[in-house]
Tab-separated table of C-alpha atoms in Angstrom:
chain	number	residue	atom	x	y	z
A	275	MET	CA	-21.449	17.833	-117.861
A	276	ALA	CA	-20.085	19.817	-120.786
A	277	ASP	CA	-21.605	23.226	-120.203
A	278	HIS	CA	-24.542	25.214	-118.885
A	279	PHE	CA	-27.177	27.215	-120.694
A	280	ILE	CA	-27.428	30.350	-118.582
A	281	THR	CA	-30.801	32.022	-118.105
A	282	ILE	CA	-31.924	34.734	-115.738
A	283	ASP	CA	-33.351	32.273	-113.213
A	284	ARG	CA	-31.285	29.103	-113.539
A	285	LEU	CA	-28.425	27.179	-115.102
A	286	ARG	CA	-29.541	24.402	-117.434
A	287	PRO	CA	-26.957	21.611	-117.609
A	288	ILE	CA	-25.821	20.334	-120.992
A	289	TYR	CA	-24.380	16.820	-120.861
A	290	ILE	CA	-22.170	15.058	-123.391
A	291	ILE	CA	-22.615	11.307	-123.093
A	292	GLU	CA	-21.051	8.340	-124.859
A	293	ASN	CA	-23.670	6.017	-126.355
A	294	GLN	CA	-22.993	3.186	-128.817
A	295	GLY	CA	-19.613	4.673	-129.631
A	296	GLU	CA	-20.964	8.135	-130.390
A	297	GLN	CA	-20.960	11.349	-128.426
A	298	LEU	CA	-24.436	12.736	-127.845
A	299	CYS	CA	-25.625	15.970	-126.299
A	300	LEU	CA	-28.326	15.343	-123.691
A	301	CYS	CA	-30.288	18.148	-122.073
A	302	ARG	CA	-33.708	19.070	-120.798
A	303	ALA	CA	-35.388	21.850	-122.719
A	304	PRO	CA	-37.464	24.351	-120.784
A	305	LEU	CA	-41.256	24.368	-121.029
A	306	GLY	CA	-42.864	26.380	-123.803
A	307	GLY	CA	-41.970	27.424	-127.330
A	308	PRO	CA	-40.015	30.637	-126.666
A	309	ALA	CA	-37.713	29.098	-124.061
A	310	ALA	CA	-37.257	25.841	-125.997
A	311	ALA	CA	-36.418	27.777	-129.173
A	312	GLN	CA	-33.905	29.943	-127.319
A	313	PHE	CA	-32.236	26.827	-125.931
A	314	MET	CA	-32.222	25.153	-129.350
A	315	ASP	CA	-30.665	28.211	-130.992
A	316	ALA	CA	-27.909	28.122	-128.365
A	317	LEU	CA	-27.272	24.413	-128.986
A	318	ILE	CA	-27.060	25.025	-132.733
A	319	ALA	CA	-24.526	27.783	-132.073
A	320	LEU	CA	-22.525	25.228	-130.059
A	321	GLY	CA	-22.488	22.857	-133.044
A	322	CYS	CA	-25.550	20.610	-132.659
A	323	ARG	CA	-27.196	19.801	-135.987
A	324	LYS	CA	-29.517	16.867	-135.269
A	325	PHE	CA	-32.283	17.057	-132.679
A	326	LEU	CA	-34.617	14.386	-131.367
A	327	ALA	CA	-37.035	15.834	-128.835
A	328	VAL	CA	-39.105	13.684	-126.508
A	329	GLY	CA	-41.958	14.924	-124.397
A	330	SER	CA	-45.493	14.494	-123.172
A	331	CYS	CA	-48.717	15.679	-124.747
A	332	GLY	CA	-52.343	15.977	-123.792
A	333	THR	CA	-54.827	14.030	-125.879
A	334	LEU	CA	-57.737	15.770	-127.592
A	335	VAL	CA	-59.272	12.494	-128.745
A	336	ASP	CA	-59.664	9.119	-127.098
A	337	ILE	CA	-56.088	7.808	-126.880
A	338	LYS	CA	-54.937	5.846	-123.878
A	339	GLU	CA	-52.154	7.078	-121.618
A	340	ASN	CA	-48.512	6.207	-122.419
A	341	ASP	CA	-49.034	5.671	-126.145
A	342	PHE	CA	-46.304	6.876	-128.516
A	343	LEU	CA	-47.029	9.368	-131.289
A	344	ILE	CA	-44.852	10.990	-133.943
A	345	PRO	CA	-45.892	14.497	-134.985
A	346	ALA	CA	-45.930	14.842	-138.773
A	347	ARG	CA	-47.138	18.429	-138.568
A	348	ALA	CA	-47.867	21.010	-135.910
A	349	LEU	CA	-50.572	23.652	-135.851
A	350	ARG	CA	-48.874	26.962	-135.103
A	351	ASP	CA	-50.905	28.479	-132.273
A	352	GLU	CA	-47.885	30.111	-130.653
A	353	GLY	CA	-45.847	33.132	-131.599
A	354	THR	CA	-42.305	31.808	-131.711
A	355	SER	CA	-42.469	29.881	-134.983
A	356	TYR	CA	-43.493	33.061	-136.812
A	357	LYS	CA	-40.138	34.617	-135.922
A	358	TYR	CA	-38.388	31.863	-137.894
A	359	LEU	CA	-40.721	30.943	-140.773
A	360	PRO	CA	-43.263	32.767	-142.932
A	361	ALA	CA	-46.825	32.658	-141.653
A	362	SER	CA	-48.799	29.467	-142.300
A	363	ARG	CA	-51.353	27.430	-140.400
A	364	TYR	CA	-49.059	24.429	-139.927
A	365	VAL	CA	-45.399	23.572	-139.958
A	366	ASP	CA	-44.607	20.188	-141.485
A	367	LEU	CA	-41.941	18.201	-139.714
A	368	ASP	CA	-39.095	16.755	-141.751
A	369	PRO	CA	-40.536	13.603	-143.410
A	370	ALA	CA	-37.134	11.892	-143.234
A	371	ALA	CA	-36.969	12.437	-139.469
A	372	VAL	CA	-40.560	11.218	-139.040
A	373	GLU	CA	-39.683	8.088	-141.028
A	374	LYS	CA	-36.517	7.430	-139.007
A	375	ILE	CA	-38.368	7.719	-135.706
A	376	GLY	CA	-41.092	5.398	-136.972
A	377	GLN	CA	-38.540	2.872	-138.181
A	378	GLY	CA	-36.783	2.999	-134.825
A	379	LEU	CA	-40.017	2.271	-132.985
A	380	LYS	CA	-40.795	-0.610	-135.353
A	381	GLU	CA	-37.360	-2.108	-134.734
A	382	GLN	CA	-38.074	-2.000	-131.002
A	383	GLY	CA	-41.480	-3.625	-131.490
A	384	LEU	CA	-43.368	-0.574	-130.275
A	385	PRO	CA	-46.708	0.523	-131.717
A	386	PHE	CA	-47.092	4.172	-132.668
A	387	GLU	CA	-49.218	6.560	-134.687
A	388	PRO	CA	-48.339	9.650	-136.718
A	389	CYS	CA	-50.273	12.692	-135.582
A	390	THR	CA	-51.047	16.347	-136.023
A	391	THR	CA	-50.280	18.265	-132.858
A	392	TRP	CA	-51.584	21.596	-131.644
A	393	THR	CA	-48.709	23.698	-130.307
A	394	THR	CA	-50.047	26.346	-127.947
A	395	ASP	CA	-48.470	28.901	-125.657
A	396	GLY	CA	-51.656	29.419	-123.631
A	397	PHE	CA	-51.607	26.615	-121.073
A	398	PHE	CA	-54.836	27.695	-119.395
A	399	ARG	CA	-56.543	28.621	-122.671
A	400	GLU	CA	-57.144	25.028	-123.727
A	401	THR	CA	-60.843	25.784	-123.326
A	402	GLN	CA	-63.720	23.490	-124.214
A	403	ASP	CA	-64.547	25.482	-127.342
A	404	MET	CA	-60.921	25.611	-128.439
A	405	VAL	CA	-60.350	21.882	-127.885
A	406	GLU	CA	-63.382	21.109	-130.035
A	407	TYR	CA	-62.220	23.595	-132.673
A	408	ARG	CA	-58.727	22.076	-132.827
A	409	ARG	CA	-60.198	18.604	-133.131
A	410	GLY	CA	-62.136	19.883	-136.116
A	411	GLU	CA	-58.832	21.003	-137.637
A	412	GLY	CA	-57.485	17.468	-137.327
A	413	CYS	CA	-55.362	17.785	-134.188
A	414	GLN	CA	-55.166	14.701	-131.979
A	415	VAL	CA	-52.897	16.091	-129.245
A	416	VAL	CA	-51.676	19.325	-127.678
A	417	GLU	CA	-48.251	20.402	-126.414
A	418	MET	CA	-46.206	23.586	-126.147
A	419	GLU	CA	-42.943	23.291	-128.126
A	420	CYS	CA	-43.151	21.261	-131.341
A	421	ALA	CA	-44.018	23.994	-133.861
A	422	SER	CA	-41.461	26.358	-132.353
A	423	MET	CA	-38.626	23.833	-132.418
A	424	ALA	CA	-39.508	22.626	-135.919
A	425	ALA	CA	-39.396	26.229	-137.125
A	426	VAL	CA	-35.993	26.849	-135.548
A	427	ALA	CA	-34.633	23.702	-137.199
A	428	ALA	CA	-36.020	24.687	-140.597
A	429	LYS	CA	-34.566	28.184	-140.339
A	430	ARG	CA	-31.150	26.999	-139.166
A	431	GLY	CA	-30.821	23.985	-141.470
A	432	ALA	CA	-30.864	21.464	-138.622
A	433	GLU	CA	-32.628	18.104	-138.571
A	434	PHE	CA	-35.480	17.821	-136.068
A	435	GLY	CA	-37.988	15.179	-135.090
A	436	GLN	CA	-40.071	14.526	-132.012
A	437	LEU	CA	-41.466	11.568	-130.125
A	438	LEU	CA	-44.494	12.273	-127.949
A	439	TYR	CA	-46.043	10.107	-125.265
A	440	THR	CA	-49.608	10.652	-124.137
A	441	ALA	CA	-50.229	12.058	-120.677
A	442	ASP	CA	-53.433	13.831	-119.588
A	443	SER	CA	-56.672	13.725	-121.570
A	444	LEU	CA	-58.958	16.468	-122.849
A	445	ALA	CA	-61.030	13.997	-124.857
A	446	ASN	CA	-63.983	14.728	-122.573
A	447	VAL	CA	-63.994	18.517	-122.615
A	448	GLU	CA	-66.208	18.657	-119.537
A	449	ALA	CA	-63.924	16.500	-117.390
A	450	HIS	CA	-60.175	16.999	-117.827
A	451	ASP	CA	-58.373	13.824	-116.741
A	452	ASP	CA	-54.839	14.200	-115.361
A	453	ARG	CA	-54.439	10.422	-115.429
A	454	ASP	CA	-50.832	9.984	-114.239
A	455	TRP	CA	-49.294	12.638	-116.534
A	456	GLY	CA	-47.564	9.900	-118.555
A	457	GLN	CA	-45.040	9.232	-115.803
A	458	ALA	CA	-44.686	5.576	-116.760
A	459	SER	CA	-43.299	6.635	-120.151
A	460	GLN	CA	-40.739	9.249	-119.139
A	461	ALA	CA	-37.675	7.051	-118.662
A	462	LYS	CA	-38.811	4.571	-121.325
A	463	ALA	CA	-39.158	7.302	-123.955
A	464	LEU	CA	-35.665	8.597	-123.225
A	465	HIS	CA	-34.136	5.132	-123.682
A	466	ILE	CA	-36.103	4.658	-126.915
A	467	CYS	CA	-34.754	7.933	-128.277
A	468	LEU	CA	-31.187	7.061	-127.318
A	469	ARG	CA	-31.493	4.112	-129.705
A	470	ILE	CA	-33.252	6.032	-132.465
A	471	ILE	CA	-30.881	9.020	-132.547
A	472	HIS	CA	-28.109	6.909	-134.075
A	473	ASN	CA	-30.208	6.581	-137.259
A	474	PHE	CA	-30.441	10.354	-137.678
């Protein structure tokens, strides 16, 4: 362990690992845009310039569990991104990072899809009406950090991309399906990203 990110309620470990002859920073970001952005800002201050985030998402359309998706843009339904970038409906992720992640998945023989994600900070406000509305705006999945982290990276001049794996499903708005919360993909996604990050 190299350091800790100190917050009011806990210490978040920051690890430096050796992987394929390179030193990488490995850490677990907190849940939600504000906390993830705060953590990312701290890592940038410590010298990190390239970020590959991996995390789960809920599906708004019929996508099976444990599929891999690469966000190409994020709908900004949280407040944090507006502290870093001018107001807009979406934030586009770095096309070069999206391409590198896609190439890395291809090299590992893994199918994937690009997607538009809905970044929200209202976990229990993913209502039936809102899910249907976001679908109409072209969103396939929902999560809580992507737009915020993409905005931090754009503001700070860092490179950022994200790999999502599908967990629960909101495709049937009248019957939320936890499925298995994407647990089968957690370790696999981390190992995939450890290979991809060397192309950043």
